[in-house]
Amino acid sequence: AIRKKLEASKLEQLNAAATKAADAVAVEGRGPLRGLSWPDGARFGQQGSSCEAAGLWLKENWEKVNKSPPEESGFLCDSPAEAEGGPPNRFAQLQELEKAAGEGELDCSRDSALHCAFLLVFWLHQEAISFDPNLSLGAAGQQSKGAAESHFKVMIKASNLAGQICRDARNLAFARYASEKKNFK
């Protein structure tokens, strides 16, 4: 009984945060991607590289994804939906990832699966461009992990989470759940 009350309390907090974020987006008119157009200062990567190609693809698709209505863009699941046969709880995983990335480093949309996954890929692209691993011999074999290694681990988790969210959105059983229980299209 206590566990159920605790889970219900966490759910209320998550729902309140999601509602607050959705209201802020609606008031500011920015869209689910936190901006109407490609963010100023976003990097593309070295000219001719695969990073540049990925950056150009992200920029080309930014407005299309931003204009996509959340109710048509895949259900991003919370804990009670998972218990009812919906997709796995990605809210909790996303919250853990944002905490591991550091305060203010990663802020993903929770409006829909598409918007969340797209922002994760965008964040990964920006981080991959600036990532500078410590390749010194002194760092090799150390028992404690350095900042670069820890950050790389967060980047891998973000990549995996984006893939899992995409897989959830394509799952027909989860899509049926979202349309029947959450009024998604």
PDB file of C-alpha atoms in Angstrom:
ATOM      1  CA  ALA A   1       0.000   0.000   0.000  1.00  0.00           C
ATOM      2  CA  ILE A   2       2.839   2.377   0.856  1.00  0.00           C
ATOM      3  CA  ARG A   3       4.615   1.526  -2.387  1.00  0.00           C
ATOM      4  CA  LYS A   4       1.461   2.293  -4.394  1.00  0.00           C
ATOM      5  CA  LYS A   5       1.064   5.637  -2.620  1.00  0.00           C
ATOM      6  CA  LEU A   6       4.717   6.452  -3.291  1.00  0.00           C
ATOM      7  CA  GLU A   7       4.379   5.532  -6.975  1.00  0.00           C
ATOM      8  CA  ALA A   8       1.172   7.576  -7.230  1.00  0.00           C
ATOM      9  CA  SER A   9       2.969  10.535  -5.656  1.00  0.00           C
ATOM     10  CA  LYS A  10       5.832  10.225  -8.159  1.00  0.00           C
ATOM     11  CA  LEU A  11       3.317   9.996 -10.992  1.00  0.00           C
ATOM     12  CA  GLU A  12       1.557  13.159  -9.805  1.00  0.00           C
ATOM     13  CA  GLN A  13       4.899  14.977  -9.734  1.00  0.00           C
ATOM     14  CA  LEU A  14       5.807  13.769 -13.241  1.00  0.00           C
ATOM     15  CA  ASN A  15       2.378  14.681 -14.616  1.00  0.00           C
ATOM     16  CA  ALA A  16       2.559  18.123 -12.992  1.00  0.00           C
ATOM     17  CA  ALA A  17       6.015  18.691 -14.483  1.00  0.00           C
ATOM     18  CA  ALA A  18       4.846  17.537 -17.921  1.00  0.00           C
ATOM     19  CA  THR A  19       1.764  19.768 -17.750  1.00  0.00           C
ATOM     20  CA  LYS A  20       3.875  22.716 -16.632  1.00  0.00           C
ATOM     21  CA  ALA A  21       6.309  22.143 -19.498  1.00  0.00           C
ATOM     22  CA  ALA A  22       3.481  21.799 -22.024  1.00  0.00           C
ATOM     23  CA  ASP A  23       1.859  24.992 -20.731  1.00  0.00           C
ATOM     24  CA  ALA A  24       5.157  26.874 -20.955  1.00  0.00           C
ATOM     25  CA  VAL A  25       5.611  25.716 -24.540  1.00  0.00           C
ATOM     26  CA  ALA A  26       2.056  26.733 -25.429  1.00  0.00           C
ATOM     27  CA  VAL A  27       2.470  30.167 -23.858  1.00  0.00           C
ATOM     28  CA  GLU A  28       5.808  30.860 -25.508  1.00  0.00           C
ATOM     29  CA  GLY A  29       4.707  29.402 -28.847  1.00  0.00           C
ATOM     30  CA  ARG A  30       7.979  27.611 -29.284  1.00  0.00           C
ATOM     31  CA  GLY A  31       6.839  24.119 -30.160  1.00  0.00           C
ATOM     32  CA  PRO A  32       7.897  20.802 -28.646  1.00  0.00           C
ATOM     33  CA  LEU A  33      11.537  21.226 -29.754  1.00  0.00           C
ATOM     34  CA  ARG A  34      11.986  24.330 -27.609  1.00  0.00           C
ATOM     35  CA  GLY A  35      12.218  26.662 -30.592  1.00  0.00           C
ATOM     36  CA  LEU A  36      10.455  27.386 -33.847  1.00  0.00           C
ATOM     37  CA  SER A  37      13.615  27.141 -35.907  1.00  0.00           C
ATOM     38  CA  TRP A  38      17.088  25.676 -35.790  1.00  0.00           C
ATOM     39  CA  PRO A  39      18.827  26.869 -32.586  1.00  0.00           C
ATOM     40  CA  ASP A  40      21.295  29.735 -32.959  1.00  0.00           C
ATOM     41  CA  GLY A  41      24.840  28.592 -32.364  1.00  0.00           C
ATOM     42  CA  ALA A  42      24.145  24.915 -33.109  1.00  0.00           C
ATOM     43  CA  ARG A  43      27.179  23.301 -34.695  1.00  0.00           C
ATOM     44  CA  PHE A  44      27.262  21.079 -37.757  1.00  0.00           C
ATOM     45  CA  GLY A  45      30.668  19.464 -37.448  1.00  0.00           C
ATOM     46  CA  GLN A  46      33.769  19.441 -39.594  1.00  0.00           C
ATOM     47  CA  GLN A  47      33.071  20.130 -43.257  1.00  0.00           C
ATOM     48  CA  GLY A  48      32.677  16.936 -45.294  1.00  0.00           C
ATOM     49  CA  SER A  49      32.340  14.728 -42.215  1.00  0.00           C
ATOM     50  CA  SER A  50      29.516  12.408 -41.221  1.00  0.00           C
ATOM     51  CA  CYS A  51      28.836  14.780 -38.304  1.00  0.00           C
ATOM     52  CA  GLU A  52      28.171  17.571 -40.779  1.00  0.00           C
ATOM     53  CA  ALA A  53      25.812  15.319 -42.764  1.00  0.00           C
ATOM     54  CA  ALA A  54      23.936  14.441 -39.573  1.00  0.00           C
ATOM     55  CA  GLY A  55      23.756  18.124 -38.596  1.00  0.00           C
ATOM     56  CA  LEU A  56      22.387  19.085 -41.998  1.00  0.00           C
ATOM     57  CA  TRP A  57      19.774  16.322 -41.742  1.00  0.00           C
ATOM     58  CA  LEU A  58      18.747  17.523 -38.277  1.00  0.00           C
ATOM     59  CA  LYS A  59      18.455  21.117 -39.489  1.00  0.00           C
ATOM     60  CA  GLU A  60      16.486  20.056 -42.581  1.00  0.00           C
ATOM     61  CA  ASN A  61      13.974  18.134 -40.455  1.00  0.00           C
ATOM     62  CA  TRP A  62      13.802  20.469 -37.435  1.00  0.00           C
ATOM     63  CA  GLU A  63      10.732  22.444 -38.511  1.00  0.00           C
ATOM     64  CA  LYS A  64       8.866  19.349 -39.785  1.00  0.00           C
ATOM     65  CA  VAL A  65       9.337  17.559 -36.464  1.00  0.00           C
ATOM     66  CA  ASN A  66       8.539  20.696 -34.468  1.00  0.00           C
ATOM     67  CA  LYS A  67       5.256  21.152 -36.353  1.00  0.00           C
ATOM     68  CA  SER A  68       4.255  17.517 -35.842  1.00  0.00           C
ATOM     69  CA  PRO A  69       1.362  17.397 -33.326  1.00  0.00           C
ATOM     70  CA  PRO A  70       2.378  15.521 -30.150  1.00  0.00           C
ATOM     71  CA  GLU A  71      -0.792  13.389 -30.219  1.00  0.00           C
ATOM     72  CA  GLU A  72       0.298  12.046 -33.628  1.00  0.00           C
ATOM     73  CA  SER A  73       3.966  11.624 -32.749  1.00  0.00           C
ATOM     74  CA  GLY A  74       4.039   8.559 -30.527  1.00  0.00           C
ATOM     75  CA  PHE A  75       3.276   8.058 -26.864  1.00  0.00           C
ATOM     76  CA  LEU A  76       6.113   8.589 -24.392  1.00  0.00           C
ATOM     77  CA  CYS A  77       5.198   6.377 -21.480  1.00  0.00           C
ATOM     78  CA  ASP A  78       4.968   7.014 -17.770  1.00  0.00           C
ATOM     79  CA  SER A  79       4.781   4.453 -14.951  1.00  0.00           C
ATOM     80  CA  PRO A  80       1.035   3.710 -14.770  1.00  0.00           C
ATOM     81  CA  ALA A  81       0.851   3.092 -18.506  1.00  0.00           C
ATOM     82  CA  GLU A  82       3.550   0.459 -18.221  1.00  0.00           C
ATOM     83  CA  ALA A  83       1.545  -1.305 -15.503  1.00  0.00           C
ATOM     84  CA  GLU A  84      -1.541  -1.217 -17.770  1.00  0.00           C
ATOM     85  CA  GLY A  85       0.238  -2.909 -20.685  1.00  0.00           C
ATOM     86  CA  GLY A  86       1.643   0.194 -22.343  1.00  0.00           C
ATOM     87  CA  PRO A  87       5.256   0.806 -23.330  1.00  0.00           C
ATOM     88  CA  PRO A  88       8.036   0.824 -20.725  1.00  0.00           C
ATOM     89  CA  ASN A  89       8.358   3.862 -18.468  1.00  0.00           C
ATOM     90  CA  ARG A  90      10.732   6.111 -20.418  1.00  0.00           C
ATOM     91  CA  PHE A  91      10.013   9.174 -18.220  1.00  0.00           C
ATOM     92  CA  ALA A  92      12.030   7.694 -15.361  1.00  0.00           C
ATOM     93  CA  GLN A  93      14.889   6.694 -17.679  1.00  0.00           C
ATOM     94  CA  LEU A  94      14.907  10.153 -19.237  1.00  0.00           C
ATOM     95  CA  GLN A  95      14.958  11.797 -15.820  1.00  0.00           C
ATOM     96  CA  GLU A  96      17.939   9.636 -14.779  1.00  0.00           C
ATOM     97  CA  LEU A  97      19.742  10.508 -18.014  1.00  0.00           C
ATOM     98  CA  GLU A  98      19.153  14.241 -17.563  1.00  0.00           C
ATOM     99  CA  LYS A  99      20.475  14.004 -14.013  1.00  0.00           C
ATOM    100  CA  ALA A 100      23.569  12.071 -15.161  1.00  0.00           C
ATOM    101  CA  ALA A 101      24.241  14.616 -17.926  1.00  0.00           C
ATOM    102  CA  GLY A 102      24.371  17.424 -15.382  1.00  0.00           C
ATOM    103  CA  GLU A 103      22.214  20.359 -14.417  1.00  0.00           C
ATOM    104  CA  GLY A 104      20.877  22.122 -17.510  1.00  0.00           C
ATOM    105  CA  GLU A 105      22.943  20.074 -19.964  1.00  0.00           C
ATOM    106  CA  LEU A 106      20.099  17.975 -21.354  1.00  0.00           C
ATOM    107  CA  ASP A 107      16.463  19.053 -21.415  1.00  0.00           C
ATOM    108  CA  CYS A 108      14.300  16.752 -23.500  1.00  0.00           C
ATOM    109  CA  SER A 109      10.724  17.224 -24.531  1.00  0.00           C
ATOM    110  CA  ARG A 110       8.234  14.872 -22.948  1.00  0.00           C
ATOM    111  CA  ASP A 111       5.455  15.845 -25.366  1.00  0.00           C
ATOM    112  CA  SER A 112       5.828  12.763 -27.558  1.00  0.00           C
ATOM    113  CA  ALA A 113       8.173   9.938 -28.457  1.00  0.00           C
ATOM    114  CA  LEU A 114       9.205  11.613 -31.733  1.00  0.00           C
ATOM    115  CA  HIS A 115      10.056  14.943 -30.119  1.00  0.00           C
ATOM    116  CA  CYS A 116      11.977  13.315 -27.272  1.00  0.00           C
ATOM    117  CA  ALA A 117      13.996  11.010 -29.557  1.00  0.00           C
ATOM    118  CA  PHE A 118      14.730  13.852 -31.999  1.00  0.00           C
ATOM    119  CA  LEU A 119      16.029  16.090 -29.198  1.00  0.00           C
ATOM    120  CA  LEU A 120      18.151  13.225 -27.852  1.00  0.00           C
ATOM    121  CA  VAL A 121      19.722  12.761 -31.302  1.00  0.00           C
ATOM    122  CA  PHE A 122      20.276  16.525 -31.587  1.00  0.00           C
ATOM    123  CA  TRP A 123      21.940  16.619 -28.156  1.00  0.00           C
ATOM    124  CA  LEU A 124      24.107  13.623 -29.071  1.00  0.00           C
ATOM    125  CA  HIS A 125      25.147  15.315 -32.317  1.00  0.00           C
ATOM    126  CA  GLN A 126      26.183  18.475 -30.488  1.00  0.00           C
ATOM    127  CA  GLU A 127      28.052  16.489 -27.836  1.00  0.00           C
ATOM    128  CA  ALA A 128      29.824  14.276 -30.393  1.00  0.00           C
ATOM    129  CA  ILE A 129      31.185  17.360 -32.158  1.00  0.00           C
ATOM    130  CA  SER A 130      32.725  18.759 -28.987  1.00  0.00           C
ATOM    131  CA  PHE A 131      33.678  15.448 -27.330  1.00  0.00           C
ATOM    132  CA  ASP A 132      37.394  15.285 -26.572  1.00  0.00           C
ATOM    133  CA  PRO A 133      38.417  11.958 -25.026  1.00  0.00           C
ATOM    134  CA  ASN A 134      41.466  11.708 -22.763  1.00  0.00           C
ATOM    135  CA  LEU A 135      43.756   9.359 -24.669  1.00  0.00           C
ATOM    136  CA  SER A 136      46.851   9.770 -22.517  1.00  0.00           C
ATOM    137  CA  LEU A 137      48.674   6.712 -21.231  1.00  0.00           C
ATOM    138  CA  GLY A 138      48.248   8.021 -17.695  1.00  0.00           C
ATOM    139  CA  ALA A 139      44.475   7.769 -18.057  1.00  0.00           C
ATOM    140  CA  ALA A 140      44.608   4.187 -19.338  1.00  0.00           C
ATOM    141  CA  GLY A 141      43.906   1.557 -16.724  1.00  0.00           C
ATOM    142  CA  GLN A 142      42.855   3.977 -13.991  1.00  0.00           C
ATOM    143  CA  GLN A 143      40.401   2.549 -11.533  1.00  0.00           C
ATOM    144  CA  SER A 144      38.413   5.756 -11.254  1.00  0.00           C
ATOM    145  CA  LYS A 145      36.675   7.062 -14.318  1.00  0.00           C
ATOM    146  CA  GLY A 146      37.591  10.458 -15.677  1.00  0.00           C
ATOM    147  CA  ALA A 147      35.110  13.146 -16.674  1.00  0.00           C
ATOM    148  CA  ALA A 148      35.456  12.334 -20.388  1.00  0.00           C
ATOM    149  CA  GLU A 149      34.758   8.644 -19.822  1.00  0.00           C
ATOM    150  CA  SER A 150      31.743   9.407 -17.639  1.00  0.00           C
ATOM    151  CA  HIS A 151      30.387  11.843 -20.219  1.00  0.00           C
ATOM    152  CA  PHE A 152      30.867   9.272 -22.983  1.00  0.00           C
ATOM    153  CA  LYS A 153      28.886   6.774 -20.907  1.00  0.00           C
ATOM    154  CA  VAL A 154      26.022   9.302 -20.666  1.00  0.00           C
ATOM    155  CA  MET A 155      26.196   9.806 -24.445  1.00  0.00           C
ATOM    156  CA  ILE A 156      25.898   6.035 -25.004  1.00  0.00           C
ATOM    157  CA  LYS A 157      22.916   5.862 -22.642  1.00  0.00           C
ATOM    158  CA  ALA A 158      21.252   8.730 -24.542  1.00  0.00           C
ATOM    159  CA  SER A 159      21.809   6.931 -27.829  1.00  0.00           C
ATOM    160  CA  ASN A 160      20.333   3.717 -26.465  1.00  0.00           C
ATOM    161  CA  LEU A 161      17.346   5.537 -24.961  1.00  0.00           C
ATOM    162  CA  ALA A 162      16.606   7.293 -28.275  1.00  0.00           C
ATOM    163  CA  GLY A 163      16.615   3.892 -29.997  1.00  0.00           C
ATOM    164  CA  GLN A 164      14.354   2.368 -27.360  1.00  0.00           C
ATOM    165  CA  ILE A 165      11.886   5.255 -27.637  1.00  0.00           C
ATOM    166  CA  CYS A 166      11.791   4.842 -31.433  1.00  0.00           C
ATOM    167  CA  ARG A 167      11.207   1.116 -31.049  1.00  0.00           C
ATOM    168  CA  ASP A 168       8.347   1.796 -28.611  1.00  0.00           C
ATOM    169  CA  ALA A 169       6.734   4.241 -31.063  1.00  0.00           C
ATOM    170  CA  ARG A 170       6.817   1.644 -33.862  1.00  0.00           C
ATOM    171  CA  ASN A 171       5.393  -1.157 -31.712  1.00  0.00           C
ATOM    172  CA  LEU A 172       1.816  -1.829 -32.844  1.00  0.00           C
ATOM    173  CA  ALA A 173       0.637  -3.015 -29.423  1.00  0.00           C
ATOM    174  CA  PHE A 174       1.939   0.167 -27.784  1.00  0.00           C
ATOM    175  CA  ALA A 175       0.427   2.313 -30.562  1.00  0.00           C
ATOM    176  CA  ARG A 176      -2.936   0.632 -29.987  1.00  0.00           C
ATOM    177  CA  TYR A 177      -2.610   1.238 -26.242  1.00  0.00           C
ATOM    178  CA  ALA A 178      -1.850   4.946 -26.849  1.00  0.00           C
ATOM    179  CA  SER A 179      -4.808   5.376 -29.183  1.00  0.00           C
ATOM    180  CA  GLU A 180      -7.281   3.549 -26.937  1.00  0.00           C
ATOM    181  CA  LYS A 181      -6.158   4.752 -23.505  1.00  0.00           C
ATOM    182  CA  LYS A 182      -4.424   8.096 -24.141  1.00  0.00           C
ATOM    183  CA  ASN A 183      -6.358   9.443 -27.162  1.00  0.00           C
ATOM    184  CA  PHE A 184      -3.341   9.471 -29.468  1.00  0.00           C
ATOM    185  CA  LYS A 185      -3.887   9.246 -33.198  1.00  0.00           C
TER     186      LYS A 185
END
